[in-house]
mmCIF file of C-alpha atoms and ligand atoms in Angstrom:
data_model
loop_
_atom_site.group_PDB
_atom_site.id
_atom_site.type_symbol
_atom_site.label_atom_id
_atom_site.label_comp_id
_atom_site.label_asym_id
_atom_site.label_seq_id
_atom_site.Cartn_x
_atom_site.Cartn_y
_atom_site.Cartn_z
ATOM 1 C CA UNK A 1 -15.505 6.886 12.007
ATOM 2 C CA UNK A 2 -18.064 4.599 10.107
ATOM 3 C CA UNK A 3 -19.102 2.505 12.544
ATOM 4 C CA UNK A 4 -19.822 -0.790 9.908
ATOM 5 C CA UNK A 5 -16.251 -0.223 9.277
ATOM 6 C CA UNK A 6 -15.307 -1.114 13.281
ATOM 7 C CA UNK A 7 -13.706 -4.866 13.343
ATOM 8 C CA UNK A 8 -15.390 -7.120 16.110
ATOM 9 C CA UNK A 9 -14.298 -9.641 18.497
ATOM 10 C CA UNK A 10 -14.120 -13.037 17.617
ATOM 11 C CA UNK A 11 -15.925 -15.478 20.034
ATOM 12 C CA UNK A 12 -14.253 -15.146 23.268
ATOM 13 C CA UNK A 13 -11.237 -17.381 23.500
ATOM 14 C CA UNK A 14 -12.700 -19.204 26.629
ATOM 15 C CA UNK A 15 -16.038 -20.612 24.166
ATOM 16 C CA UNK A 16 -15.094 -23.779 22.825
ATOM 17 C CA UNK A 17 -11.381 -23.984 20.186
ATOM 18 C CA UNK A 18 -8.802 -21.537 19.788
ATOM 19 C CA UNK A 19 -9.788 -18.198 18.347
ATOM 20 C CA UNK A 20 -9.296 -17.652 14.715
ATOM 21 C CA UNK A 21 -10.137 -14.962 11.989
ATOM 22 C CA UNK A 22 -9.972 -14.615 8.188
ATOM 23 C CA UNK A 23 -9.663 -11.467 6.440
ATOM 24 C CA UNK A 24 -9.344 -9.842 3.011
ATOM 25 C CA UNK A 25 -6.958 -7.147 1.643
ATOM 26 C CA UNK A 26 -6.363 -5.461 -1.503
ATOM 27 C CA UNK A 27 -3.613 -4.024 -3.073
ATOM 28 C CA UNK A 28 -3.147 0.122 -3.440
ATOM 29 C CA UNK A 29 -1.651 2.089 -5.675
ATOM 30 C CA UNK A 30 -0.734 5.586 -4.361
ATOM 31 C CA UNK A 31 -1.239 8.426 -6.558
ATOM 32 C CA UNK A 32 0.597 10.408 -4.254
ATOM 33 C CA UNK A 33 3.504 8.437 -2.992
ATOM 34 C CA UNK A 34 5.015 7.709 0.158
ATOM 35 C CA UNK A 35 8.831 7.543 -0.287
ATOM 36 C CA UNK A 36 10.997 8.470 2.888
ATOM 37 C CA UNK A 37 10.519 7.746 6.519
ATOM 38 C CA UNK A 38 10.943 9.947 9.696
ATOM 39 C CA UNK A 39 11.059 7.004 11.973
ATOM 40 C CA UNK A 40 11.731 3.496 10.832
ATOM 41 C CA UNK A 41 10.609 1.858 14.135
ATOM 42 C CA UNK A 42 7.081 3.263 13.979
ATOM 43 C CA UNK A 43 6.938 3.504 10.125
ATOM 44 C CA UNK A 44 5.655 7.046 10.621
ATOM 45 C CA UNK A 45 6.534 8.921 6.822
ATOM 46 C CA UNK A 46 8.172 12.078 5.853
ATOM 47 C CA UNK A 47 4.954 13.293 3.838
ATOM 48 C CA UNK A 48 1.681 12.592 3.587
ATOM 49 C CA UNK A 49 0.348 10.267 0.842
ATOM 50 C CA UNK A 50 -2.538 9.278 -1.449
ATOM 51 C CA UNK A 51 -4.101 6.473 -2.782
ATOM 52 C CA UNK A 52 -6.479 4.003 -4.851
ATOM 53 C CA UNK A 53 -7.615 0.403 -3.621
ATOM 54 C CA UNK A 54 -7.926 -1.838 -6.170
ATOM 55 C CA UNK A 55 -10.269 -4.503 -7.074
ATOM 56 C CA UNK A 56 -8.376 -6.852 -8.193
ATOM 57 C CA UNK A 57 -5.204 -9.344 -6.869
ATOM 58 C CA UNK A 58 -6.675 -9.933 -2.948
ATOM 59 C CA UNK A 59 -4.329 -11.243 -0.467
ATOM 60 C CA UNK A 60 -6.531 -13.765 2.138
ATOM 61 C CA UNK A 61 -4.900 -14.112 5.030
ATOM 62 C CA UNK A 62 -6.082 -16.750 8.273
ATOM 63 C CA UNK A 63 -4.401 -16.382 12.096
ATOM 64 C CA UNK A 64 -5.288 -19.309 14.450
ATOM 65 C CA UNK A 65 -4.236 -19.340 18.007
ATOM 66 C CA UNK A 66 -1.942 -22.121 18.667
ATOM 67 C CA UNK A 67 -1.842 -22.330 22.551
ATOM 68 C CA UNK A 68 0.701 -25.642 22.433
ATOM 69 C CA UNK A 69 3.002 -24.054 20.079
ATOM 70 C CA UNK A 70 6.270 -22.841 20.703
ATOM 71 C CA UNK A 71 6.696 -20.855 17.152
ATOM 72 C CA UNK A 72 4.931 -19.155 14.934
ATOM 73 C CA UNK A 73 3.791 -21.144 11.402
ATOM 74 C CA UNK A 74 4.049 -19.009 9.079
ATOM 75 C CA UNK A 75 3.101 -19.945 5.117
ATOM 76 C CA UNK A 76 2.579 -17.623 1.917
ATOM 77 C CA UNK A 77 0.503 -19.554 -0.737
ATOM 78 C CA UNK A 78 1.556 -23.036 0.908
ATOM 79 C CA UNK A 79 5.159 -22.839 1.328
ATOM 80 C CA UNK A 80 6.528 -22.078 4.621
ATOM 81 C CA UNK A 81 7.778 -18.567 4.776
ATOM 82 C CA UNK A 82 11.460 -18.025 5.117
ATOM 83 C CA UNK A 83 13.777 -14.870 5.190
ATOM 84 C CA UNK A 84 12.792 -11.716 5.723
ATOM 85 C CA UNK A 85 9.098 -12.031 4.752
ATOM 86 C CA UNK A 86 8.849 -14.575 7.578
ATOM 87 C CA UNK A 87 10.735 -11.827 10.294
ATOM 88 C CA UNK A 88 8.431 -9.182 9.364
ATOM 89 C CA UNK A 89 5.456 -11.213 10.165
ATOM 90 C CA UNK A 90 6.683 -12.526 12.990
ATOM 91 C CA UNK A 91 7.577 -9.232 14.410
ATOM 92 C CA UNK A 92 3.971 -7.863 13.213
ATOM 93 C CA UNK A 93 2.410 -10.577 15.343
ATOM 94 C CA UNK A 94 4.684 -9.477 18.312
ATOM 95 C CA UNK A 95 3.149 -6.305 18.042
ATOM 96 C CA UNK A 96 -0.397 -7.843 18.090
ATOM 97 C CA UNK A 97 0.509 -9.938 21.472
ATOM 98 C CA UNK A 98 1.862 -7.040 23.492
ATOM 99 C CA UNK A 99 -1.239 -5.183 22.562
ATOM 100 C CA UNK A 100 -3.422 -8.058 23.409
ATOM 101 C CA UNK A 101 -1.386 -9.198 26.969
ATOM 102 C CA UNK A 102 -1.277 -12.527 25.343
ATOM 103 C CA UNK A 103 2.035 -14.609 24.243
ATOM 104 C CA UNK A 104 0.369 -17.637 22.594
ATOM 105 C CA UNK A 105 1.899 -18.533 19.039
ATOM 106 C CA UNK A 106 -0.422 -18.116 15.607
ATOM 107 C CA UNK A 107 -0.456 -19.829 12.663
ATOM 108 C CA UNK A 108 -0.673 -17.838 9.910
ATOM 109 C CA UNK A 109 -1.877 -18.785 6.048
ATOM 110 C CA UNK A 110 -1.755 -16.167 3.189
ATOM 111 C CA UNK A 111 -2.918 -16.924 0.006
ATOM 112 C CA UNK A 112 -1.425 -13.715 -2.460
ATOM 113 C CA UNK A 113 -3.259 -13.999 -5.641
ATOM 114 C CA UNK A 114 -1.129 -11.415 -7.303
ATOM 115 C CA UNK A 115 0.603 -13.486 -10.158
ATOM 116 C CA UNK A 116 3.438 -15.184 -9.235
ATOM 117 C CA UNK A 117 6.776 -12.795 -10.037
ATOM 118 C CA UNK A 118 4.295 -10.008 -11.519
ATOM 119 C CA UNK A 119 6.786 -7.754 -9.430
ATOM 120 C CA UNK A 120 3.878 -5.746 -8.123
ATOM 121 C CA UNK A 121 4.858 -5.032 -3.983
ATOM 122 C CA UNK A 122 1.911 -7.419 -1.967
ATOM 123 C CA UNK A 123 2.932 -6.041 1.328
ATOM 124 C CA UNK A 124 -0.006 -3.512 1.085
ATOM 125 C CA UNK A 125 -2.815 -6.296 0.937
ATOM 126 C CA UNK A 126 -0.422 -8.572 3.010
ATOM 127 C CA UNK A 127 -0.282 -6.509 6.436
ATOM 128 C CA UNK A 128 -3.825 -4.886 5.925
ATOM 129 C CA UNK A 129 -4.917 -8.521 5.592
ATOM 130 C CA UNK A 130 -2.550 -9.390 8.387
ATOM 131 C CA UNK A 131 -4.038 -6.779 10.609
ATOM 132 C CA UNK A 132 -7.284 -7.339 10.293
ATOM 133 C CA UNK A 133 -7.133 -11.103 10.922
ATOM 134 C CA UNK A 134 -4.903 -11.003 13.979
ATOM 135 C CA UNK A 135 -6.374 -8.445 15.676
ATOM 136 C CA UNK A 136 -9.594 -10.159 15.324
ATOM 137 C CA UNK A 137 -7.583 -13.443 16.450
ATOM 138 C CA UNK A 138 -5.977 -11.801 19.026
ATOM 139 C CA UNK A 139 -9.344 -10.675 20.297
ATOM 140 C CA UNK A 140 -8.543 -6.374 19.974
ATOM 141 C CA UNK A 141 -11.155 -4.635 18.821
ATOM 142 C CA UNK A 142 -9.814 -1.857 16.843
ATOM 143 C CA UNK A 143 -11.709 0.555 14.668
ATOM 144 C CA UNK A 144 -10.651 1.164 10.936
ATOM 145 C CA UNK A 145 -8.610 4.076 12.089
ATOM 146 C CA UNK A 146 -6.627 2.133 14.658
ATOM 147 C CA UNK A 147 -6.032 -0.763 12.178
ATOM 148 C CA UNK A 148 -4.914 1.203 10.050
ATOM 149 C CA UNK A 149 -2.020 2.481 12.512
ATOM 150 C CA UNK A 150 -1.440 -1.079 12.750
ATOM 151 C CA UNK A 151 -1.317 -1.970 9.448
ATOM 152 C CA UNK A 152 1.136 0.623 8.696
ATOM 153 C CA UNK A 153 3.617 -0.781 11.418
ATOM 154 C CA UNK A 154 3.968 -3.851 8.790
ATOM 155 C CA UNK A 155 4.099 -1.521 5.729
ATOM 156 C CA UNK A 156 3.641 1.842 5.227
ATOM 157 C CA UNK A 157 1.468 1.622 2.277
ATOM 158 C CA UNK A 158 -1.030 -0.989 4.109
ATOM 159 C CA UNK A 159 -2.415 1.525 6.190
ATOM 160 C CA UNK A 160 -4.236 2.781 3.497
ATOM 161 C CA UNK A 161 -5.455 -0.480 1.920
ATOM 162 C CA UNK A 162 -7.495 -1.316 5.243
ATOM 163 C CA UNK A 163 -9.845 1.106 3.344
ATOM 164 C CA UNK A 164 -11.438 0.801 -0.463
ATOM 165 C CA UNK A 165 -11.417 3.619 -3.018
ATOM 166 C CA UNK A 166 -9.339 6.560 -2.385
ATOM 167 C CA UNK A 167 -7.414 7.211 0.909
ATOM 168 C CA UNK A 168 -5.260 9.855 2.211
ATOM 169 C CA UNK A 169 -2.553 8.602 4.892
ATOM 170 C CA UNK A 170 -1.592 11.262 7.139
ATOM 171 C CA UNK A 171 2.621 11.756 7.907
ATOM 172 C CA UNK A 172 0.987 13.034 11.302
ATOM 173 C CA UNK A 173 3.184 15.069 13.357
ATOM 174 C CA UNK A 174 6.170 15.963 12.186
ATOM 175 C CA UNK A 175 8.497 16.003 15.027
ATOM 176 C CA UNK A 176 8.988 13.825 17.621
ATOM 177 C CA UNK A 177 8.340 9.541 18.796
ATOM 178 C CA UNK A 178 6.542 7.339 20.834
ATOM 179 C CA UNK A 179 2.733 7.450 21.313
ATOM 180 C CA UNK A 180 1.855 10.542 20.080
ATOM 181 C CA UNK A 181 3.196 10.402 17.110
ATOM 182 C CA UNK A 182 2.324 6.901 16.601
ATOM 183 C CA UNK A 183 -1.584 7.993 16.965
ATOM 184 C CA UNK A 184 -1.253 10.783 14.516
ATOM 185 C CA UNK A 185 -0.467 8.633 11.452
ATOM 186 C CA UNK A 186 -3.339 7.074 10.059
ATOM 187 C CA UNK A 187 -5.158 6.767 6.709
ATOM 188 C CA UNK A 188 -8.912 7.197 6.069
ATOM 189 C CA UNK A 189 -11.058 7.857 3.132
ATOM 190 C CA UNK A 190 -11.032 10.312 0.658
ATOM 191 C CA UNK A 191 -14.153 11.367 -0.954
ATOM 192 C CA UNK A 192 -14.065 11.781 -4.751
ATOM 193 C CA UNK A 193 -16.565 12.894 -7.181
ATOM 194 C CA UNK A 194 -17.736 9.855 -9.480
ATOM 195 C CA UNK A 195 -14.616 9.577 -11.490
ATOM 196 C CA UNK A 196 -15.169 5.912 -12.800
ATOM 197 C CA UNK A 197 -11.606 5.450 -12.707
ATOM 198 C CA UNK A 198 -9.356 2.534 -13.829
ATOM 199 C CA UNK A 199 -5.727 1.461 -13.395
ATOM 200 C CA UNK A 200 -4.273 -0.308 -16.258
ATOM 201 C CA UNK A 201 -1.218 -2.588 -14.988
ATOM 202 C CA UNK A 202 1.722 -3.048 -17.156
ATOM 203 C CA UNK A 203 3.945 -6.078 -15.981
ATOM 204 C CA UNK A 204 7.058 -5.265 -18.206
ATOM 205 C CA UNK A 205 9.347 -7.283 -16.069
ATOM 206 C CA UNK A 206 8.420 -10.520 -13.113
ATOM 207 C CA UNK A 207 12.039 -9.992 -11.561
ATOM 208 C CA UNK A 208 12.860 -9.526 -8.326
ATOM 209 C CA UNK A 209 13.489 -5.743 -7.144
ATOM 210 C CA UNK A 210 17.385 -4.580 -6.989
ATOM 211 C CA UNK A 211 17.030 -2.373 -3.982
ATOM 212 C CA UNK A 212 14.086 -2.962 -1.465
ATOM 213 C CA UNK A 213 12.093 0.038 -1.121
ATOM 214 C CA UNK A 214 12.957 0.423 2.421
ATOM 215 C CA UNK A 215 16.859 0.911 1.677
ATOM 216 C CA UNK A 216 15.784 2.922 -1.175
ATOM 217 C CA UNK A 217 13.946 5.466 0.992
ATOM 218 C CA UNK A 218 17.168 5.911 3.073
ATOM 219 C CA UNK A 219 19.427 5.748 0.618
ATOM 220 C CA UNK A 220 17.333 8.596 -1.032
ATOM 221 C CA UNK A 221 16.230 10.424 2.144
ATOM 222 C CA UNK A 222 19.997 10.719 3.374
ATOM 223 C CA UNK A 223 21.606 11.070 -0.015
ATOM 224 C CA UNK A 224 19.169 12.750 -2.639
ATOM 225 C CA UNK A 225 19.606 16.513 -2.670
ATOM 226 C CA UNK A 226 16.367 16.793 -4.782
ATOM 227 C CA UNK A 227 14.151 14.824 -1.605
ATOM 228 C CA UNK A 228 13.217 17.714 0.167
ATOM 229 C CA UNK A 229 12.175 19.728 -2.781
ATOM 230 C CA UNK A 230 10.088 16.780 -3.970
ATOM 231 C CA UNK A 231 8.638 16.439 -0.351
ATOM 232 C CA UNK A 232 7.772 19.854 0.153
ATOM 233 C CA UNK A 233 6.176 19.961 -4.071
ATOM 234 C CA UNK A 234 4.228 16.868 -2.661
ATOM 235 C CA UNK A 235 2.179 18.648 0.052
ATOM 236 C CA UNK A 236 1.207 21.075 -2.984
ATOM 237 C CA UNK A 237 0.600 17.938 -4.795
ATOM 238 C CA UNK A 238 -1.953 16.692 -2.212
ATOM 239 C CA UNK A 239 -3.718 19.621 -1.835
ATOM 240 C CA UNK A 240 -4.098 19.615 -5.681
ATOM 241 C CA UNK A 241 -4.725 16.144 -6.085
ATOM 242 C CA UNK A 242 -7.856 16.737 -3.357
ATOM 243 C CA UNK A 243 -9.477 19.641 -5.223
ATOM 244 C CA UNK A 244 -9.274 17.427 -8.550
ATOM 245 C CA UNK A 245 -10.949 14.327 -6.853
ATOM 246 C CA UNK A 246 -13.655 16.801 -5.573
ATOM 247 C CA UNK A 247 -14.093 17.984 -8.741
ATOM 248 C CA UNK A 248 -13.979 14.816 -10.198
ATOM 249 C CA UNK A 249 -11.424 16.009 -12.892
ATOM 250 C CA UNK A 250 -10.054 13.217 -14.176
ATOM 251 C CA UNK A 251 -7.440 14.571 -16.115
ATOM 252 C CA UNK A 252 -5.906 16.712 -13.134
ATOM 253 C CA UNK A 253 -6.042 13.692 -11.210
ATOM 254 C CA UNK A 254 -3.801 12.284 -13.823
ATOM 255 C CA UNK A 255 -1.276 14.843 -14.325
ATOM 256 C CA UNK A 256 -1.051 15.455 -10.922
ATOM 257 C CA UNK A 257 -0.152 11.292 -10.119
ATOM 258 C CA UNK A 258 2.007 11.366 -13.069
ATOM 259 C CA UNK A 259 4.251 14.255 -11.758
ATOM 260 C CA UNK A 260 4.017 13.093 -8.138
ATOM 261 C CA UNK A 261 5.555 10.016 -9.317
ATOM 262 C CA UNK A 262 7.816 11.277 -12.269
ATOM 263 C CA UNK A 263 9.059 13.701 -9.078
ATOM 264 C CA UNK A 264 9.837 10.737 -6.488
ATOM 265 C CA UNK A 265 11.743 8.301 -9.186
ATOM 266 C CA UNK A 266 14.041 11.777 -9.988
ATOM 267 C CA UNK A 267 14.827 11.937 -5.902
ATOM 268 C CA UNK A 268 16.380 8.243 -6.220
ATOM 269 C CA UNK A 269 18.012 9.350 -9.585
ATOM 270 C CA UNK A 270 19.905 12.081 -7.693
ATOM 271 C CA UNK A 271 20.602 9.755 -4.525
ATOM 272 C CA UNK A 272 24.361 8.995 -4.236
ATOM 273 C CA UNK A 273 24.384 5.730 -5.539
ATOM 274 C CA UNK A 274 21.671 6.517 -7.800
ATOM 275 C CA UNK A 275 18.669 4.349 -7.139
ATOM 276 C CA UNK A 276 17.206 3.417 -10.804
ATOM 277 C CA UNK A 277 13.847 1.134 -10.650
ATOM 278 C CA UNK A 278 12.710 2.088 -14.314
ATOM 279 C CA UNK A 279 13.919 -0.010 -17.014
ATOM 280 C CA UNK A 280 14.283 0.289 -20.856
ATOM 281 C CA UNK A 281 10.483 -1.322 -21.266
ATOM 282 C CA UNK A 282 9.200 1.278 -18.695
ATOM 283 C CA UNK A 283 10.233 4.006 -20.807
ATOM 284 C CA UNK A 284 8.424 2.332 -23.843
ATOM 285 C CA UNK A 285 5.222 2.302 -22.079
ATOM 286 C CA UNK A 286 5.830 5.910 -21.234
ATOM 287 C CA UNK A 287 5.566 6.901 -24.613
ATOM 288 C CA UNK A 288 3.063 4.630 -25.321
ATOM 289 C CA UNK A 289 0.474 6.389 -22.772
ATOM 290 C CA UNK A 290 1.963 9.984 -24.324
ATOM 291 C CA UNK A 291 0.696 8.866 -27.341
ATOM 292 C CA UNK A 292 -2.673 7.880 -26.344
ATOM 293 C CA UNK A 293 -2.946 11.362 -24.606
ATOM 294 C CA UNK A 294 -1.850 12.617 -28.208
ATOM 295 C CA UNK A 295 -4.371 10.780 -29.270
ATOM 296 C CA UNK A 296 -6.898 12.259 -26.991
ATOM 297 C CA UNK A 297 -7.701 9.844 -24.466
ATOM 298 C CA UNK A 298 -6.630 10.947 -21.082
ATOM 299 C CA UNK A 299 -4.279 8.225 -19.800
ATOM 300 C CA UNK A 300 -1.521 8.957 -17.027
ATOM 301 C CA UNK A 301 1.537 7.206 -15.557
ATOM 302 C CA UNK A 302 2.336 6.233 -12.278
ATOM 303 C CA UNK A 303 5.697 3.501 -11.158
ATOM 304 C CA UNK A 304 6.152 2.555 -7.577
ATOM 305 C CA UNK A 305 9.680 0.522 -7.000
ATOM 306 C CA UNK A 306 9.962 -1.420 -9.990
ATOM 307 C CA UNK A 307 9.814 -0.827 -13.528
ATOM 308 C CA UNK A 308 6.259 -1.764 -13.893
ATOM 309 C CA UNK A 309 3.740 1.013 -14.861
ATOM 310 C CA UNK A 310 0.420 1.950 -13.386
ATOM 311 C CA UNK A 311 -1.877 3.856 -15.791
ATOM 312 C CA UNK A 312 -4.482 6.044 -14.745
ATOM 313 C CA UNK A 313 -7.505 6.594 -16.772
ATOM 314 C CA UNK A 314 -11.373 6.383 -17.575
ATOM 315 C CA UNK A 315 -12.943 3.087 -16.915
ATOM 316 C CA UNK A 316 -14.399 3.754 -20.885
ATOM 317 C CA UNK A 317 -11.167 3.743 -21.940
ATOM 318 C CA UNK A 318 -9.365 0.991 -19.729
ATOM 319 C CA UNK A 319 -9.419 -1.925 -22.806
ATOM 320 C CA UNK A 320 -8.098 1.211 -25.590
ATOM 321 C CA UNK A 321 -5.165 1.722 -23.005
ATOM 322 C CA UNK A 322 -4.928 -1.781 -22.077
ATOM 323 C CA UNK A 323 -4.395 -2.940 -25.732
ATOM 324 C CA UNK A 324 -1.428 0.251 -26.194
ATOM 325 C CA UNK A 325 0.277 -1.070 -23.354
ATOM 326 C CA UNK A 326 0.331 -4.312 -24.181
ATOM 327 C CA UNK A 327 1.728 -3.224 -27.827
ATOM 328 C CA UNK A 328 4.273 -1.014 -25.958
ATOM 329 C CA UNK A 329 5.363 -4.129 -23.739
ATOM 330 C CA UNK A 330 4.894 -7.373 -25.669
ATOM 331 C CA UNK A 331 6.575 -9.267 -23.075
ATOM 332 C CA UNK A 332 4.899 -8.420 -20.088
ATOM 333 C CA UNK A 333 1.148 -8.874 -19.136
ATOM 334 C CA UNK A 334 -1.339 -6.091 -18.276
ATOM 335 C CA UNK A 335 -3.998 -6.165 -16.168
ATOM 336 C CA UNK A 336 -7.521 -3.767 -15.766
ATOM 337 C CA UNK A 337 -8.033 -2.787 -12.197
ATOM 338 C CA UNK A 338 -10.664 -0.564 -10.805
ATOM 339 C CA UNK A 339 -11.667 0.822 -7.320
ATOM 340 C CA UNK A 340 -11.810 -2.023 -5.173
ATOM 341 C CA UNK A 341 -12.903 -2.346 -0.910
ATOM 342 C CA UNK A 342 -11.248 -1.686 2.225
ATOM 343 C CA UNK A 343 -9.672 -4.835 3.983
ATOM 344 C CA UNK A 344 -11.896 -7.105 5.629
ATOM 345 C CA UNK A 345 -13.054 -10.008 8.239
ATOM 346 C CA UNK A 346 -14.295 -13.011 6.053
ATOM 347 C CA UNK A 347 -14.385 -15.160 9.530
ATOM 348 C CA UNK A 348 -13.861 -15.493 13.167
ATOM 349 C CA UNK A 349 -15.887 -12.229 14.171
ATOM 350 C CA UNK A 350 -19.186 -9.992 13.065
ATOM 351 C CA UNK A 351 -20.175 -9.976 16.812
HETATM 352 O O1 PMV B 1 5.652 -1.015 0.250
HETATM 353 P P1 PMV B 1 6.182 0.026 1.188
HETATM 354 O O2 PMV B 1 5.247 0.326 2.310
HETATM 355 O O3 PMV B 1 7.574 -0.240 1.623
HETATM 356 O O4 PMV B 1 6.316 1.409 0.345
HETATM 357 C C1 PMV B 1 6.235 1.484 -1.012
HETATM 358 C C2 PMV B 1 6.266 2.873 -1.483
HETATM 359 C C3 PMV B 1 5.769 3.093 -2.887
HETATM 360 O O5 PMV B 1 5.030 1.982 -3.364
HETATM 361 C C4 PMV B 1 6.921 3.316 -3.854
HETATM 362 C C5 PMV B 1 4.889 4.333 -2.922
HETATM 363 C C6 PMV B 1 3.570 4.194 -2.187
HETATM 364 O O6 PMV B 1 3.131 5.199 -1.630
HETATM 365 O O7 PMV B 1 2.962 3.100 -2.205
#
């Protein structure tokens, strides 16, 4: 555990207002992906999974106590929050309360700076954000490791953007609920050799998703007779993908993310209905990055669910790819990312 990575109290709630805490997420984009739960309560996953924080597109998230309130407020970038994004916040902060043996209310502000309808998923950032702040509000003082066991109960893929560069989050046991196997699934870092590594975001449609990922999982999970194969190829995937990042071999890195992810969008091909996220555009920006890698610079694919595209590659060569991309996908908009921090208190502790 690195101890500057422990959250802290906020001032005790007793000491003048109501407690409050401000904290700082970023996005992730997992190299090797999580697709398919063992247990939807606890959001514990089928496999284990890998990932990079990004630098760019923060979510900034404040909870304040709100001792006369009867409700949770709940806004994202101003509005009031509504729908389902409104019940799984509300339900995260129900979490936080039992924990803390407290019941009063929160309000909660989140400012997403991803681009409006760039169809990129900000419920990574969101609940690591989330996390951080309430727990801080709520006055728990968690370590990184047990945030990030929180994190994941609001998304799966937020446990591993409470920490920056590379991260590994653990399925944990494989068998069995309750506490147990809630404690064994966790993220932490990953070391890597210096890779200088960028992502090169290709926005090639704003939409909203067709299937959420969640019923996608299930769908595929229950359905897909190619899941297991692709779950048990992504523990060998892993244990590749770890060698390469001690190494600090770039292009394994690459191939292995590309055929991690090629591997997981084939499961929801085979599920029964089919589960199709990649779109017409995606496939053009496919070929595009085959080219550049015909070309000789060492760029690699990765999609998540939605037809946007994730490209792997050198920091050198991040404006080269950016400019293919963007050629590939005229429509869209691309965006340079590169390793960015774990999530963070801006506010309301550091005691
Ligand atoms: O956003 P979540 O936690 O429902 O899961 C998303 C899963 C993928 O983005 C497709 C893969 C991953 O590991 O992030």
């Amino acid at each position: 555990m690195h101890s500057e990575q422990r959250t802290a109290l906020v001032r005790p709630r007793d000491e003048g207002g109501p407690a409050a805490a401000t904290a700082v997420a970023h996005p992730n984009i997992a190299l090797i992906k999580y697709w398919g739960k063992r247990d939807e309560q606890l959001f514990l996953p089928r496999t284990d999974s890998l990932s990079l924080t990004l630098d760019i597109f923060p979510t900034t998230t404040r909870v304040r106590l709100a001792p006369e309130a009867e409700q949770d407020a709940v806004t994202l970038n101003g509005s009031p929050a509504t729908g389902e994004a409104r019940r799984r916040i509300i339900a995260f902060l129900e979490l936080v309360r039992e924990r803390a043996g407290l019941s009063q209310r929160a309000v909660v502000d989140t400012e997403n700076t991803v681009p409006t309808g760039a169809g990129l998923a900000s419920s990574a950032s969101g609940f690591a954000a989330l996390a951080v702040a309430a727990a801080a509000a709520y006055g728990l003082d968690l370590d990184a490791t047990a945030l990030s066991r929180l994190a994941r109960r609001g998304s799966g893929s937020a446990s591993r953007s409470v920490f920056g560069g590379f991260a590994v989050w653990h399925a944990g046991r494989r068998t069995g609920t309750g506490t147990e196997a809630d404690l064994s699934s966790y993220a932490e870092p990953v070391h890597a050799a210096d890779l200088d590594p960028a992502l090169v975001i290709a926005v090639v449609n704003a939409g909203p998703k067709a299937v959420s990922s969640r019923e996608a999982m299930r769908r595929t999970v229950d359905t897909s007779p190619l899941y297991e194969p692709w779950a048990a190829s992504s523990e060998d995937d892993l244990a590749d993908m770890r060698a390469a990042l001690r190494r600090g071999d770039l292009e394994a890195v690459g191939e292995i993310t590309e055929r991690n992810a090629l591997g997981m969008h084939a499961t929801m091909l085979a599920a029964r209905p089919a589960v199709r996220y990649l779109s017409p555009a995606t496939l053009t920006v496919l070929d595009s990055v085959l080219q550049l890698r015909r070309d000789g610079v060492p760029a690699y694919a990765t999609m998540d669910a939605g037809p946007n595209v994730k490209v792997l590659c050198r920091r050198a060569d991040a404006e080269r790819v950016a400019e293919a991309v963007r050629g590939a996908a005229p429509g869209g908009s691309v965006h340079i990312a590169g390793p960015g921090q774990g999530a963070r208190l801006l506010s309301g502790g550091g005691r």
